[in-house]
Amino acid sequence: MDEQTRLELEAAAFRRLRDHLMRRTDVQNIDMMNLTGFCRNCLSRWYQEAAQERGFDMTKAEGREIVYGMPFSVWRDTYQTEATEEQKARFRETHG
């Protein structure tokens, strides 16, 4: 496989993951962190860091909007729920 094809496939996989997470608003970031060790915020930070490494000026808010599909404040106010004590305990266990 040539480099360009690999990059295109990786980009397509990223877009599919991003779009999937946009549709799965029922899945909370703490659930993702507890199960996978990363969440939407991590993904948006990685995107922002990759942009900055390539000389593109991108803010935290801009990176989050790419991943969330809307301003983070809108997503948070619309979809984010308060973490349960069980979720918080699991987070402490796995991220000590």
XYZ file of C-alpha atoms in Angstrom:
96
model
C 0.000 0.000 0.000
C 1.398 3.398 -0.881
C 1.679 6.250 1.636
C -1.107 8.363 0.110
C -3.573 5.473 0.206
C -2.639 4.736 3.827
C -3.202 8.383 4.769
C -6.572 8.427 2.993
C -7.692 5.242 4.742
C -6.605 6.565 8.137
C -8.437 9.833 7.480
C -11.571 7.933 6.451
C -11.407 5.807 9.604
C -11.003 8.939 11.744
C -14.006 10.598 10.079
C -16.081 7.469 10.633
C -15.118 7.386 14.329
C -15.840 11.122 14.680
C -19.222 10.778 12.967
C -20.088 7.734 15.071
C -19.317 9.661 18.268
C -21.426 12.590 17.052
C -24.409 10.242 16.662
C -23.816 8.478 19.994
C -24.643 11.424 22.222
C -25.921 8.913 24.788
C -22.346 7.783 25.440
C -20.760 10.006 28.042
C -17.077 10.906 27.998
C -16.558 9.354 31.435
C -17.904 6.053 30.076
C -15.416 6.239 27.225
C -12.577 7.049 29.622
C -13.542 4.172 31.895
C -13.675 1.666 29.033
C -11.062 2.888 26.565
C -8.835 5.381 28.343
C -9.734 8.194 25.939
C -12.763 10.345 25.173
C -13.971 13.001 22.764
C -11.868 15.617 24.543
C -8.748 13.487 24.085
C -9.531 12.999 20.412
C -10.051 16.730 19.925
C -6.791 17.481 21.732
C -4.904 15.021 19.521
C -6.426 16.698 16.473
C -5.428 20.125 17.751
C -1.899 18.956 18.536
C -1.525 17.402 15.061
C -2.671 20.664 13.472
C -0.224 22.678 15.555
C 2.646 20.285 14.736
C 1.966 21.062 11.081
C 1.938 24.802 11.635
C -1.811 25.362 11.802
C -3.021 27.588 14.596
C -5.971 25.813 16.230
C -7.567 26.547 19.572
C -8.888 23.972 22.019
C -12.421 25.136 21.184
C -11.843 24.706 17.448
C -10.506 21.188 17.950
C -13.479 20.268 20.086
C -15.953 21.638 17.559
C -14.444 19.370 14.893
C -14.924 16.302 17.100
C -18.245 17.237 18.715
C -19.777 18.692 15.540
C -20.869 21.762 17.491
C -19.416 24.085 20.102
C -18.511 22.057 23.177
C -20.680 24.274 25.397
C -23.741 23.382 23.295
C -22.926 19.664 23.418
C -22.301 19.810 27.166
C -25.542 21.669 27.891
C -27.572 19.420 25.581
C -26.125 15.940 26.116
C -23.773 15.749 29.087
C -25.152 14.281 32.278
C -23.722 14.366 35.770
C -21.407 11.416 36.380
C -22.761 8.869 38.811
C -20.825 7.872 41.910
C -20.194 4.492 40.263
C -18.737 6.169 37.148
C -16.540 8.410 39.284
C -15.324 5.449 41.356
C -14.501 3.477 38.206
C -12.614 6.478 36.831
C -10.561 6.716 40.038
C -9.802 2.971 39.826
C -8.660 3.060 36.219
C -6.931 6.450 36.205
C -5.687 6.486 39.799
